[in-house]
């Protein structure tokens, strides 16, 4: 157990809908990262937050947004869902800065029908 | 551009034999390299990292990796494979551009250990 929790574990929804994925980082970790894993794109970095502020953006669509709250949990919002958004979404956390390893949550499997 | 490559989609090895999962990198400056393992329906688990120092890095579950600067490689190794090592292995490099610590992952190598 990495100490990173993600909910829900599975999510099935329809095209055009909006969903929210939630992540709680390890205790004490200030950085939260979101990654998308799909068969065709592999593991892709989406976005990083550090202590409530956006730190870096990757290949994140404009339909997607995220935030990190004062208690350091983070949410990834996916809207106007398309079939191609079906993927595993991982959250990871790390201690502040440096070259510390990231600890990954179990992921949320999103299926868009 | 910074990247890592895992040239083998799958590696097959018999239980008890040594295993190697290959990774090469392309970065400017000194690389910060990581190996992760993913078991079915699970998240990624950290195995080991190279930041600086000794080229041979020891990690979890008996795995080790050898950093080779001249060959720009960071191959994952284990002296004796066991069936439960069967999983998907990812090499990653830390993106050093800007203030981020984000990881750039390879495409993954499926390790199959036959009993």
Coordinates of C-alpha atoms in Angstrom, one line a residue:
Chain A
X1 CA 0.0 0.0 0.0
X2 CA 1.5 3.3 -1.2
X3 CA -0.5 5.5 1.1
X4 CA -2.1 7.3 -1.8
X5 CA -5.8 6.7 -2.1
X6 CA -8.1 7.2 -5.1
X7 CA -11.8 7.1 -5.5
X8 CA -13.8 5.7 -7.2
X9 CA -12.0 2.6 -8.3
X10 CA -14.2 2.2 -11.3
X11 CA -16.4 4.7 -13.2
X12 CA -18.7 3.9 -16.1
X13 CA -20.4 6.8 -17.8
X14 CA -21.7 8.0 -21.1
X15 CA -20.3 10.3 -23.7
X16 CA -20.9 14.0 -23.0
X17 CA -21.0 13.5 -19.2
X18 CA -18.7 15.0 -16.6
X19 CA -16.9 13.1 -13.8
X20 CA -14.7 13.9 -10.9
X21 CA -11.8 11.7 -9.7
X22 CA -10.5 12.2 -6.2
X23 CA -7.0 11.6 -4.8
X24 CA -5.6 11.8 -1.3
X25 CA -1.8 12.0 -1.2
X26 CA 0.4 10.3 1.3
X27 CA 0.6 12.1 4.7
X28 CA 3.1 15.0 4.4
X29 CA 3.4 15.0 0.6
X30 CA 2.8 18.4 -0.9
X31 CA 3.0 17.4 -4.6
X32 CA 0.3 15.7 -6.4
X33 CA 0.5 14.4 -10.0
X34 CA -2.1 13.1 -12.4
X35 CA -1.3 10.6 -15.1
X36 CA -3.4 8.9 -17.7
X37 CA -2.7 5.3 -18.9
X38 CA -4.2 4.1 -22.1
X39 CA -3.3 1.4 -24.5
X40 CA -2.5 3.7 -27.4
X41 CA -0.8 6.6 -25.4
X42 CA 0.9 4.7 -22.6
X43 CA 1.5 6.6 -19.4
X44 CA 1.1 10.3 -19.9
X45 CA 1.6 13.1 -17.4
X46 CA -1.4 15.4 -17.2
X47 CA -0.8 17.9 -14.4
X48 CA 1.0 18.6 -11.2
X49 CA 0.0 20.6 -8.1
X50 CA 2.3 21.7 -5.3
X51 CA 0.8 22.9 -2.1
X52 CA -2.4 24.1 -3.7
X53 CA -0.8 25.7 -6.8
X54 CA -0.5 24.4 -10.3
X55 CA 3.2 23.5 -11.0
X56 CA 3.2 22.0 -14.4
X57 CA 0.9 20.9 -17.2
X58 CA 1.4 18.1 -19.6
X59 CA -0.8 16.6 -22.3
X60 CA -4.0 17.6 -20.6
X61 CA -7.0 18.4 -22.7
X62 CA -8.9 21.7 -22.2
X63 CA -12.0 19.6 -21.2
X64 CA -10.0 18.4 -18.2
X65 CA -9.2 20.4 -15.1
X66 CA -7.8 19.8 -11.7
X67 CA -7.3 21.4 -8.4
X68 CA -5.6 20.8 -5.0
X69 CA -7.4 21.8 -1.9
X70 CA -6.1 23.2 1.4
X71 CA -6.1 19.7 2.9
X72 CA -3.9 18.7 0.0
X73 CA -6.3 16.3 -1.6
X74 CA -6.8 16.7 -5.3
X75 CA -9.6 16.3 -7.8
X76 CA -9.4 15.8 -11.5
X77 CA -12.5 16.9 -13.4
X78 CA -13.2 15.4 -16.9
X79 CA -16.0 17.0 -18.9
X80 CA -17.7 16.5 -22.3
X81 CA -16.4 12.9 -22.1
X82 CA -15.5 11.1 -25.3
X83 CA -15.0 7.4 -26.0
X84 CA -11.2 8.1 -26.2
X85 CA -11.1 9.3 -22.7
X86 CA -11.6 5.8 -21.4
X87 CA -8.4 5.0 -19.5
X88 CA -6.8 4.4 -16.2
X89 CA -6.2 7.6 -14.3
X90 CA -3.4 7.6 -11.7
X91 CA -2.7 10.0 -9.0
X92 CA 0.8 10.1 -7.4
X93 CA 2.3 12.1 -4.7
X94 CA 5.8 13.0 -3.5
X95 CA 7.5 15.1 -0.8
X96 CA 8.4 18.6 -1.7
X97 CA 10.9 19.1 -4.5
X98 CA 14.1 17.3 -5.2
X99 CA 14.4 13.9 -6.9
X100 CA 12.1 12.0 -4.6
X101 CA 10.2 9.1 -6.0
X102 CA 6.5 9.4 -6.6
X103 CA 4.1 7.1 -4.9
X104 CA 1.1 6.0 -7.0
X105 CA -2.4 5.3 -6.1
X106 CA -4.3 2.3 -7.3
X107 CA -5.9 4.3 -10.1
X108 CA -9.5 5.0 -11.3
X109 CA -10.6 3.0 -14.3
X110 CA -12.9 5.2 -16.4
X111 CA -15.0 3.7 -19.1
X112 CA -17.0 6.0 -21.4
X113 CA -19.8 4.3 -23.3
Chain B
X1 CA 13.6 16.3 -26.0
X2 CA 13.9 14.1 -22.9
X3 CA 12.8 10.6 -23.3
X4 CA 13.3 6.9 -22.3
X5 CA 13.0 3.9 -24.5
X6 CA 12.2 0.4 -23.6
X7 CA 13.1 -1.6 -26.7
X8 CA 11.4 -4.8 -25.7
X9 CA 7.7 -5.1 -25.4
X10 CA 8.1 -8.5 -23.7
X11 CA 10.8 -10.4 -22.0
X12 CA 10.5 -14.1 -21.2
X13 CA 12.7 -15.8 -18.7
X14 CA 12.6 -19.2 -16.9
X15 CA 12.3 -19.2 -13.1
X16 CA 15.7 -19.2 -11.5
X17 CA 17.5 -17.5 -14.4
X18 CA 18.8 -14.0 -14.4
X19 CA 16.6 -11.3 -15.9
X20 CA 17.4 -8.0 -17.6
X21 CA 14.8 -5.4 -18.7
X22 CA 16.4 -2.8 -20.9
X23 CA 16.1 1.0 -20.8
X24 CA 17.9 3.7 -22.6
X25 CA 17.5 7.4 -22.1
X26 CA 17.9 10.7 -23.9
X27 CA 18.3 13.7 -21.6
X28 CA 20.4 16.9 -21.4
X29 CA 22.6 16.9 -18.5
X30 CA 22.6 14.3 -15.7
X31 CA 19.6 12.1 -15.8
X32 CA 17.4 11.2 -12.8
X33 CA 16.1 7.7 -13.6
X34 CA 13.5 5.5 -12.0
X35 CA 12.1 2.0 -12.4
X36 CA 8.5 1.1 -11.5
X37 CA 6.5 -2.1 -11.6
X38 CA 2.8 -2.5 -12.3
X39 CA 1.0 -5.7 -11.3
X40 CA -2.4 -6.4 -13.0
X41 CA -5.1 -4.0 -11.9
X42 CA -2.8 -2.2 -9.5
X43 CA -1.0 1.1 -9.4
X44 CA 2.7 1.6 -10.1
X45 CA 5.1 0.6 -7.4
X46 CA 8.5 2.2 -7.0
X47 CA 11.5 -0.2 -7.4
X48 CA 14.6 2.0 -7.4
X49 CA 16.1 5.2 -8.6
X50 CA 19.4 6.6 -9.8
X51 CA 20.2 10.2 -9.0
X52 CA 24.0 10.3 -8.5
X53 CA 26.8 8.2 -7.0
X54 CA 27.3 4.5 -7.4
X55 CA 26.3 3.2 -10.9
X56 CA 24.8 0.0 -9.4
X57 CA 21.6 0.8 -7.6
X58 CA 19.8 -1.7 -5.4
X59 CA 16.1 -1.6 -5.0
X60 CA 13.1 -3.5 -3.7
X61 CA 12.4 -7.3 -4.2
X62 CA 16.0 -8.1 -5.1
X63 CA 16.1 -5.9 -8.1
X64 CA 19.0 -3.7 -9.1
X65 CA 19.8 -1.4 -12.0
X66 CA 23.1 -0.4 -13.6
X67 CA 23.5 3.1 -14.8
X68 CA 25.8 3.4 -17.8
X69 CA 26.5 6.9 -18.9
X70 CA 28.5 6.0 -22.0
X71 CA 25.7 3.8 -23.3
X72 CA 23.0 6.0 -21.9
X73 CA 21.3 3.0 -20.4
X74 CA 19.7 2.0 -17.1
X75 CA 18.9 -1.7 -17.4
X76 CA 17.0 -3.4 -14.6
X77 CA 18.4 -6.7 -13.4
X78 CA 17.7 -9.5 -11.0
X79 CA 20.1 -12.5 -10.4
X80 CA 17.3 -15.1 -10.1
X81 CA 13.8 -14.6 -11.4
X82 CA 10.7 -15.9 -9.6
X83 CA 7.2 -16.4 -11.1
X84 CA 5.8 -13.5 -9.0
X85 CA 8.2 -11.1 -10.8
X86 CA 5.8 -11.4 -13.8
X87 CA 4.5 -7.9 -14.3
X88 CA 4.8 -4.7 -16.4
X89 CA 7.9 -2.7 -15.8
X90 CA 8.4 0.9 -16.6
X91 CA 11.5 3.0 -16.9
X92 CA 11.1 6.7 -16.3
X93 CA 13.2 9.9 -16.3
X94 CA 12.5 13.0 -14.4
X95 CA 11.7 16.0 -16.6
X96 CA 14.2 18.6 -15.5
X97 CA 12.7 21.4 -17.5
X98 CA 11.2 24.1 -15.3
X99 CA 10.1 23.6 -11.7
X100 CA 8.3 20.2 -12.2
X101 CA 9.3 16.8 -11.0
X102 CA 7.1 15.1 -13.5
X103 CA 8.1 11.7 -14.8
X104 CA 8.4 10.7 -18.5
X105 CA 7.7 7.0 -18.8
X106 CA 8.8 4.5 -21.3
X107 CA 6.3 2.3 -23.1
X108 CA 6.7 -0.5 -20.6
X109 CA 8.1 -4.1 -20.8
X110 CA 6.0 -7.1 -19.9
X111 CA 8.1 -9.6 -18.0
X112 CA 6.9 -13.2 -18.1
X113 CA 8.6 -15.7 -15.8
X114 CA 7.9 -19.3 -16.6
X115 CA 7.9 -21.9 -13.9

